[in-house]
Each structure stands twice: as structure tokens, then as C-alpha cells.
PDB file of C-alpha atoms in Angstrom:
ATOM      1  CA  MET A   9     200.551 296.618-133.534  1.00 79.00           C
ATOM      2  CA  GLY A  10     203.099 295.700-130.871  1.00 91.00           C
ATOM      3  CA  TYR A  11     204.886 292.397-130.450  1.00 88.00           C
ATOM      4  CA  LEU A  12     202.597 291.087-127.679  1.00 91.00           C
ATOM      5  CA  ALA A  13     199.466 292.006-129.606  1.00 93.00           C
ATOM      6  CA  ARG A  14     200.810 290.219-132.717  1.00 94.00           C
ATOM      7  CA  MET A  15     201.673 287.178-130.620  1.00 95.00           C
ATOM      8  CA  ARG A  16     198.187 287.075-129.086  1.00 96.00           C
ATOM      9  CA  GLU A  17     196.644 287.341-132.561  1.00 96.00           C
ATOM     10  CA  TRP A  18     198.882 284.521-133.857  1.00 95.00           C
ATOM     11  CA  VAL A  19     197.935 282.293-130.902  1.00 96.00           C
ATOM     12  CA  SER A  20     194.228 283.028-131.419  1.00 97.00           C
ATOM     13  CA  ASN A  21     194.498 282.213-135.129  1.00 96.00           C
ATOM     14  CA  TYR A  22     196.374 278.993-134.377  1.00 97.00           C
ATOM     15  CA  ILE A  23     193.687 277.896-131.923  1.00 96.00           C
ATOM     16  CA  ALA A  24     190.954 278.671-134.471  1.00 97.00           C
ATOM     17  CA  ALA A  25     192.758 276.586-137.111  1.00 97.00           C
ATOM     18  CA  GLU A  26     193.268 273.766-134.565  1.00 97.00           C
ATOM     19  CA  LYS A  27     189.533 273.715-133.880  1.00 97.00           C
ATOM     20  CA  GLU A  28     188.856 273.446-137.627  1.00 97.00           C
ATOM     21  CA  ALA A  29     191.288 270.540-137.896  1.00 97.00           C
ATOM     22  CA  LEU A  30     189.628 268.770-134.962  1.00 97.00           C
ATOM     23  CA  ASP A  31     186.212 269.348-136.509  1.00 97.00           C
ATOM     24  CA  SER A  32     187.425 267.620-139.685  1.00 97.00           C
ATOM     25  CA  ILE A  33     187.996 264.293-137.909  1.00 98.00           C
ATOM     26  CA  PRO A  34     185.491 261.813-139.401  1.00 98.00           C
ATOM     27  CA  VAL A  35     183.523 260.396-136.472  1.00 98.00           C
ATOM     28  CA  ASP A  36     182.356 257.266-138.322  1.00 98.00           C
ATOM     29  CA  GLU A  37     185.917 256.361-139.330  1.00 98.00           C
ATOM     30  CA  VAL A  38     187.180 256.744-135.762  1.00 98.00           C
ATOM     31  CA  ALA A  39     184.311 254.529-134.553  1.00 98.00           C
ATOM     32  CA  LYS A  40     185.357 251.908-137.159  1.00 98.00           C
ATOM     33  CA  ALA A  41     188.946 252.058-135.895  1.00 98.00           C
ATOM     34  CA  ILE A  42     187.708 251.473-132.344  1.00 98.00           C
ATOM     35  CA  GLU A  43     185.776 248.434-133.613  1.00 98.00           C
ATOM     36  CA  THR A  44     188.872 247.114-135.387  1.00 98.00           C
ATOM     37  CA  VAL A  45     190.949 247.479-132.213  1.00 98.00           C
ATOM     38  CA  LYS A  46     188.166 245.780-130.245  1.00 98.00           C
ATOM     39  CA  GLY A  47     188.217 242.900-132.736  1.00 98.00           C
ATOM     40  CA  ALA A  48     191.973 242.523-132.301  1.00 98.00           C
ATOM     41  CA  LEU A  49     191.497 242.296-128.533  1.00 98.00           C
ATOM     42  CA  LYS A  50     188.734 239.697-128.813  1.00 97.00           C
ATOM     43  CA  GLU A  51     190.699 237.584-131.294  1.00 97.00           C
ATOM     44  CA  ASP A  52     193.975 237.960-129.368  1.00 97.00           C
ATOM     45  CA  ARG A  53     195.632 239.621-132.383  1.00 98.00           C
ATOM     46  CA  GLN A  54     198.716 241.803-132.409  1.00 98.00           C
ATOM     47  CA  ILE A  55     198.384 245.552-133.077  1.00 98.00           C
ATOM     48  CA  PHE A  56     201.460 247.177-134.655  1.00 98.00           C
ATOM     49  CA  VAL A  57     201.798 250.969-134.688  1.00 98.00           C
ATOM     50  CA  PHE A  58     204.514 253.079-136.286  1.00 98.00           C
ATOM     51  CA  GLY A  59     205.289 256.420-137.874  1.00 98.00           C
ATOM     52  CA  ASN A  60     208.082 258.951-138.390  1.00 98.00           C
ATOM     53  CA  GLY A  61     209.082 262.014-136.387  1.00 97.00           C
ATOM     54  CA  GLY A  62     206.221 263.466-134.347  1.00 97.00           C
ATOM     55  CA  SER A  63     203.948 260.710-135.637  1.00 98.00           C
ATOM     56  CA  ALA A  64     206.393 258.149-134.205  1.00 98.00           C
ATOM     57  CA  SER A  65     206.080 259.823-130.814  1.00 98.00           C
ATOM     58  CA  ASN A  66     202.300 259.669-131.123  1.00 98.00           C
ATOM     59  CA  CYS A  67     202.556 255.937-131.907  1.00 98.00           C
ATOM     60  CA  SER A  68     204.677 255.354-128.800  1.00 98.00           C
ATOM     61  CA  HIS A  69     202.176 257.278-126.691  1.00 98.00           C
ATOM     62  CA  PHE A  70     199.272 255.331-128.200  1.00 98.00           C
ATOM     63  CA  ALA A  71     200.953 251.984-127.491  1.00 98.00           C
ATOM     64  CA  THR A  72     201.467 253.017-123.865  1.00 98.00           C
ATOM     65  CA  ASP A  73     197.883 254.150-123.357  1.00 98.00           C
ATOM     66  CA  LEU A  74     196.363 251.125-125.074  1.00 98.00           C
ATOM     67  CA  GLY A  75     198.799 248.582-123.639  1.00 98.00           C
ATOM     68  CA  LYS A  76     198.580 249.814-120.065  1.00 98.00           C
ATOM     69  CA  GLY A  77     195.602 252.096-119.489  1.00 97.00           C
ATOM     70  CA  ALA A  78     193.026 250.429-121.734  1.00 98.00           C
ATOM     71  CA  SER A  79     194.240 246.931-120.814  1.00 98.00           C
ATOM     72  CA  ASP A  80     193.930 247.724-117.103  1.00 97.00           C
ATOM     73  CA  ALA A  81     190.406 249.059-117.614  1.00 97.00           C
ATOM     74  CA  VAL A  82     189.037 246.105-119.576  1.00 97.00           C
ATOM     75  CA  GLY A  83     190.889 243.403-117.642  1.00 95.00           C
ATOM     76  CA  LYS A  84     192.363 241.850-120.786  1.00 96.00           C
ATOM     77  CA  ARG A  85     195.665 242.773-122.387  1.00 97.00           C
ATOM     78  CA  PHE A  86     195.863 244.551-125.726  1.00 98.00           C
ATOM     79  CA  LYS A  87     198.836 243.121-127.641  1.00 98.00           C
ATOM     80  CA  VAL A  88     200.198 246.403-128.960  1.00 98.00           C
ATOM     81  CA  LEU A  89     203.729 247.111-130.122  1.00 98.00           C
ATOM     82  CA  SER A  90     205.216 250.378-131.405  1.00 98.00           C
ATOM     83  CA  LEU A  91     207.737 249.379-134.070  1.00 98.00           C
ATOM     84  CA  ASN A  92     209.468 252.761-133.926  1.00 98.00           C
ATOM     85  CA  ASP A  93     210.644 252.184-130.352  1.00 97.00           C
ATOM     86  CA  ASN A  94     213.448 249.692-131.088  1.00 93.00           C
ATOM     87  CA  VAL A  95     216.250 252.007-132.194  1.00 95.00           C
ATOM     88  CA  SER A  96     218.933 249.333-132.473  1.00 97.00           C
ATOM     89  CA  TRP A  97     216.761 247.178-134.729  1.00 96.00           C
ATOM     90  CA  MET A  98     215.694 250.132-136.904  1.00 97.00           C
ATOM     91  CA  THR A  99     219.281 251.312-137.347  1.00 98.00           C
ATOM     92  CA  ALA A 100     220.501 247.790-138.141  1.00 98.00           C
ATOM     93  CA  ILE A 101     217.836 247.406-140.829  1.00 98.00           C
ATOM     94  CA  GLY A 102     218.448 250.921-142.163  1.00 97.00           C
ATOM     95  CA  ASN A 103     222.198 250.371-142.295  1.00 98.00           C
ATOM     96  CA  ASP A 104     222.239 246.822-143.694  1.00 98.00           C
ATOM     97  CA  TYR A 105     219.270 247.099-146.077  1.00 98.00           C
ATOM     98  CA  ALA A 106     217.495 250.422-146.513  1.00 98.00           C
ATOM     99  CA  TYR A 107     215.706 252.971-144.350  1.00 97.00           C
ATOM    100  CA  GLU A 108     212.556 252.230-146.357  1.00 98.00           C
ATOM    101  CA  ASP A 109     212.583 248.704-144.871  1.00 98.00           C
ATOM    102  CA  ILE A 110     212.711 249.554-141.154  1.00 98.00           C
ATOM    103  CA  TYR A 111     209.059 248.684-140.520  1.00 98.00           C
ATOM    104  CA  ARG A 112     208.405 246.116-143.238  1.00 98.00           C
ATOM    105  CA  ARG A 113     211.249 243.898-142.054  1.00 98.00           C
ATOM    106  CA  GLN A 114     209.999 244.039-138.447  1.00 98.00           C
ATOM    107  CA  LEU A 115     206.538 243.052-139.662  1.00 98.00           C
ATOM    108  CA  GLU A 116     208.098 240.091-141.477  1.00 98.00           C
ATOM    109  CA  ASN A 117     209.283 238.842-138.083  1.00 97.00           C
ATOM    110  CA  TYR A 118     206.063 239.491-136.172  1.00 97.00           C
ATOM    111  CA  GLY A 119     203.063 240.051-138.424  1.00 98.00           C
ATOM    112  CA  GLN A 120     200.472 237.375-139.054  1.00 98.00           C
ATOM    113  CA  SER A 121     197.278 237.325-141.048  1.00 98.00           C
ATOM    114  CA  GLY A 122     194.487 238.921-139.017  1.00 98.00           C
ATOM    115  CA  ASP A 123     196.768 241.257-137.077  1.00 98.00           C
ATOM    116  CA  VAL A 124     196.294 245.026-137.248  1.00 98.00           C
ATOM    117  CA  VAL A 125     198.711 247.688-138.521  1.00 98.00           C
ATOM    118  CA  LEU A 126     198.052 251.318-137.591  1.00 98.00           C
ATOM    119  CA  THR A 127     200.257 254.007-139.117  1.00 98.00           C
ATOM    120  CA  MET A 128     200.284 257.745-138.539  1.00 98.00           C
ATOM    121  CA  SER A 129     201.630 260.122-141.185  1.00 98.00           C
ATOM    122  CA  VAL A 130     200.933 263.746-142.001  1.00 97.00           C
ATOM    123  CA  SER A 131     202.164 263.455-145.618  1.00 97.00           C
ATOM    124  CA  GLY A 132     200.696 259.986-146.170  1.00 97.00           C
ATOM    125  CA  SER A 133     203.537 259.087-148.526  1.00 97.00           C
ATOM    126  CA  SER A 134     206.548 258.150-146.382  1.00 98.00           C
ATOM    127  CA  PRO A 135     208.283 255.319-148.288  1.00 98.00           C
ATOM    128  CA  ASN A 136     208.946 253.240-145.155  1.00 98.00           C
ATOM    129  CA  LEU A 137     205.253 253.374-144.204  1.00 98.00           C
ATOM    130  CA  VAL A 138     204.078 252.658-147.748  1.00 98.00           C
ATOM    131  CA  LYS A 139     206.323 249.567-147.993  1.00 98.00           C
ATOM    132  CA  ALA A 140     205.126 248.275-144.628  1.00 98.00           C
ATOM    133  CA  VAL A 141     201.436 248.786-145.461  1.00 98.00           C
ATOM    134  CA  ASN A 142     201.911 247.085-148.847  1.00 98.00           C
ATOM    135  CA  TRP A 143     203.484 244.099-147.087  1.00 98.00           C
ATOM    136  CA  ALA A 144     200.719 244.044-144.473  1.00 98.00           C
ATOM    137  CA  ASN A 145     197.992 244.110-147.125  1.00 98.00           C
ATOM    138  CA  ALA A 146     199.677 241.322-149.101  1.00 98.00           C
ATOM    139  CA  ASN A 147     199.890 239.167-145.970  1.00 98.00           C
ATOM    140  CA  GLY A 148     196.340 239.530-144.679  1.00 98.00           C
ATOM    141  CA  LEU A 149     196.806 242.157-141.983  1.00 98.00           C
ATOM    142  CA  HIS A 150     194.137 244.839-141.470  1.00 98.00           C
ATOM    143  CA  THR A 151     195.627 248.287-142.151  1.00 98.00           C
ATOM    144  CA  ILE A 152     194.511 251.597-140.663  1.00 98.00           C
ATOM    145  CA  THR A 153     196.200 254.902-141.420  1.00 98.00           C
ATOM    146  CA  LEU A 154     195.810 258.373-139.950  1.00 98.00           C
ATOM    147  CA  VAL A 155     196.880 260.958-142.533  1.00 98.00           C
ATOM    148  CA  GLY A 156     196.851 264.707-143.058  1.00 97.00           C
ATOM    149  CA  GLY A 157     195.044 266.648-145.754  1.00 96.00           C
ATOM    150  CA  LYS A 158     197.453 265.644-148.535  1.00 96.00           C
ATOM    151  CA  ARG A 159     196.252 262.052-148.002  1.00 97.00           C
ATOM    152  CA  GLY A 160     199.121 260.557-149.990  1.00 97.00           C
ATOM    153  CA  LYS A 161     199.654 256.956-151.053  1.00 98.00           C
ATOM    154  CA  LEU A 162     198.624 255.543-147.678  1.00 98.00           C
ATOM    155  CA  ALA A 163     195.080 256.828-148.148  1.00 97.00           C
ATOM    156  CA  GLU A 164     194.794 254.654-151.259  1.00 97.00           C
ATOM    157  CA  LEU A 165     196.476 251.585-149.754  1.00 97.00           C
ATOM    158  CA  ALA A 166     195.069 251.190-146.261  1.00 97.00           C
ATOM    159  CA  THR A 167     192.018 249.094-145.519  1.00 96.00           C
ATOM    160  CA  GLN A 168     190.777 252.022-143.474  1.00 98.00           C
ATOM    161  CA  CYS A 169     191.849 255.667-143.672  1.00 98.00           C
ATOM    162  CA  ILE A 170     191.167 258.518-141.261  1.00 98.00           C
ATOM    163  CA  VAL A 171     191.883 261.870-142.917  1.00 98.00           C
ATOM    164  CA  ILE A 172     192.596 264.982-140.858  1.00 98.00           C
ATOM    165  CA  ASP A 173     191.793 267.818-143.224  1.00 97.00           C
ATOM    166  CA  ASP A 174     194.855 269.941-142.472  1.00 97.00           C
ATOM    167  CA  THR A 175     198.378 269.820-143.933  1.00 96.00           C
ATOM    168  CA  HIS A 176     200.028 271.693-141.051  1.00 96.00           C
ATOM    169  CA  TYR A 177     202.275 269.190-139.278  1.00 97.00           C
ATOM    170  CA  GLY A 178     201.662 270.470-135.752  1.00 96.00           C
ATOM    171  CA  ARG A 179     197.889 270.562-136.061  1.00 97.00           C
ATOM    172  CA  ALA A 180     197.655 267.239-137.911  1.00 97.00           C
ATOM    173  CA  GLU A 181     199.859 265.552-135.292  1.00 97.00           C
ATOM    174  CA  ASP A 182     197.742 267.061-132.508  1.00 97.00           C
ATOM    175  CA  CYS A 183     194.692 265.523-134.164  1.00 98.00           C
ATOM    176  CA  GLN A 184     196.452 262.167-134.557  1.00 97.00           C
ATOM    177  CA  MET A 185     197.007 262.105-130.813  1.00 98.00           C
ATOM    178  CA  GLY A 186     193.407 263.115-130.234  1.00 98.00           C
ATOM    179  CA  ILE A 187     192.240 260.164-132.336  1.00 98.00           C
ATOM    180  CA  ALA A 188     194.681 257.849-130.556  1.00 98.00           C
ATOM    181  CA  HIS A 189     193.299 259.024-127.221  1.00 98.00           C
ATOM    182  CA  MET A 190     189.722 258.474-128.444  1.00 98.00           C
ATOM    183  CA  ILE A 191     190.554 254.865-129.333  1.00 98.00           C
ATOM    184  CA  CYS A 192     192.164 254.243-125.956  1.00 98.00           C
ATOM    185  CA  TYR A 193     189.656 256.131-123.832  1.00 98.00           C
ATOM    186  CA  ALA A 194     186.756 254.417-125.578  1.00 98.00           C
ATOM    187  CA  PHE A 195     187.828 251.341-123.604  1.00 98.00           C
ATOM    188  CA  MET A 196     189.154 253.127-120.533  1.00 97.00           C
ATOM    189  CA  GLU A 197     185.859 254.959-120.002  1.00 97.00           C
ATOM    190  CA  ASN A 198     183.589 252.201-121.352  1.00 96.00           C
ATOM    191  CA  PRO A 199     185.289 248.903-120.481  1.00 96.00           C
ATOM    192  CA  GLU A 200     182.074 246.997-121.193  1.00 95.00           C
ATOM    193  CA  TRP A 201     182.561 247.834-124.892  1.00 91.00           C
ATOM    194  CA  ALA A 202     185.442 245.346-124.970  1.00 92.00           C
ATOM    195  CA  ALA A 203     183.106 242.444-124.150  1.00 85.00           C
TER     196      ALA A 203
END
């Protein structure tokens, strides 16, 4: 088999595996997450999102879509903040304390009981996410986590857990973004749901 034929086969297999990962997304759990986000909007609560690596990028994208697109559609502003977007603050915390504290210490400044924390992690066990979710739980924040097939510690800790049944980082992160888009577009395409 030649190079192009092998490449086409690899692409086809990747797409098939991506479809399986998408099919593993638990519809009821995503609907619950949409309800939680709706509750935060109605109660004027803050929504904090954060992750590492590709998951951090997905969190930034989610905050943009919810903060701008969904807010514009419903006519009320979602208070959403991606904690992985402030590089100077994260590096100050990481340098002066520990990298594990970069999100927990930001939550100490901002987080209040009744707010929402949403984390995205393929491994589900990143120490900086685990510490932040532990703090959030101890201080009355609602915690949602999107994790890959390994589930990890976050699956046990979060108030609500959405498991993508794939451990491949690319496919799991693609699914994270799909879930993030579902949450945002639920309001963008059905603004009456925010009432």
C-alpha cells in the first residue's frame, strides 16, 4: 500500500474513532450542564472555566462564545471568566507559591458560594485542577468537569461530571469543544430557554 493510500486509511480510521467519541457524550449530563449555566445566569452568578494545554484553549473559546455570543442572543450577560487567560497572574502564583495553585488562588480572590466552576481535562487528574475543584467544593461553588475516558480524580470530586469515553487527547479535546459549543448554542439558538 502506497503512502497516500495509508494516509487515507489513517484519516478514515481517525474519523471513525472521532464519531465513536462523539457518540459517547452523555446527553443527559450535557443537558444538566446547560441547566446549571442557565441557573448561574438567572442568579447573576459567576462562571469560572479553566484547564491546561488544549483544554485551556477550549476554556478560552467557551468563555468567548458564552460571554459574547450567548449573552447577545439572550439579552442578559453571562458572567464568565477563563482563569487560564491571565498569564501574568498565573506565572506570579506559579513562581511565588506553586504551579498547583494557579487556579485555586484565583478562585480565592473571585469565587463565592453559588458560583459555578467548569473544568476541562482529558486525564482528569491534573493537580492544579484537583486543588481548585477541592477549594470550590469546600466553599459552596457548583463544580462541573469534562473529562476523558480515564476519568481521574476530577470525576470523583465534581458535583457534575461529563465523561468522554476516549483517552486520545485530540479526540477528547474535540469533544470538549463540542460540548462547550452545545452549552453556548443552546442559548444562542434558543434564547427563550434563558428566561
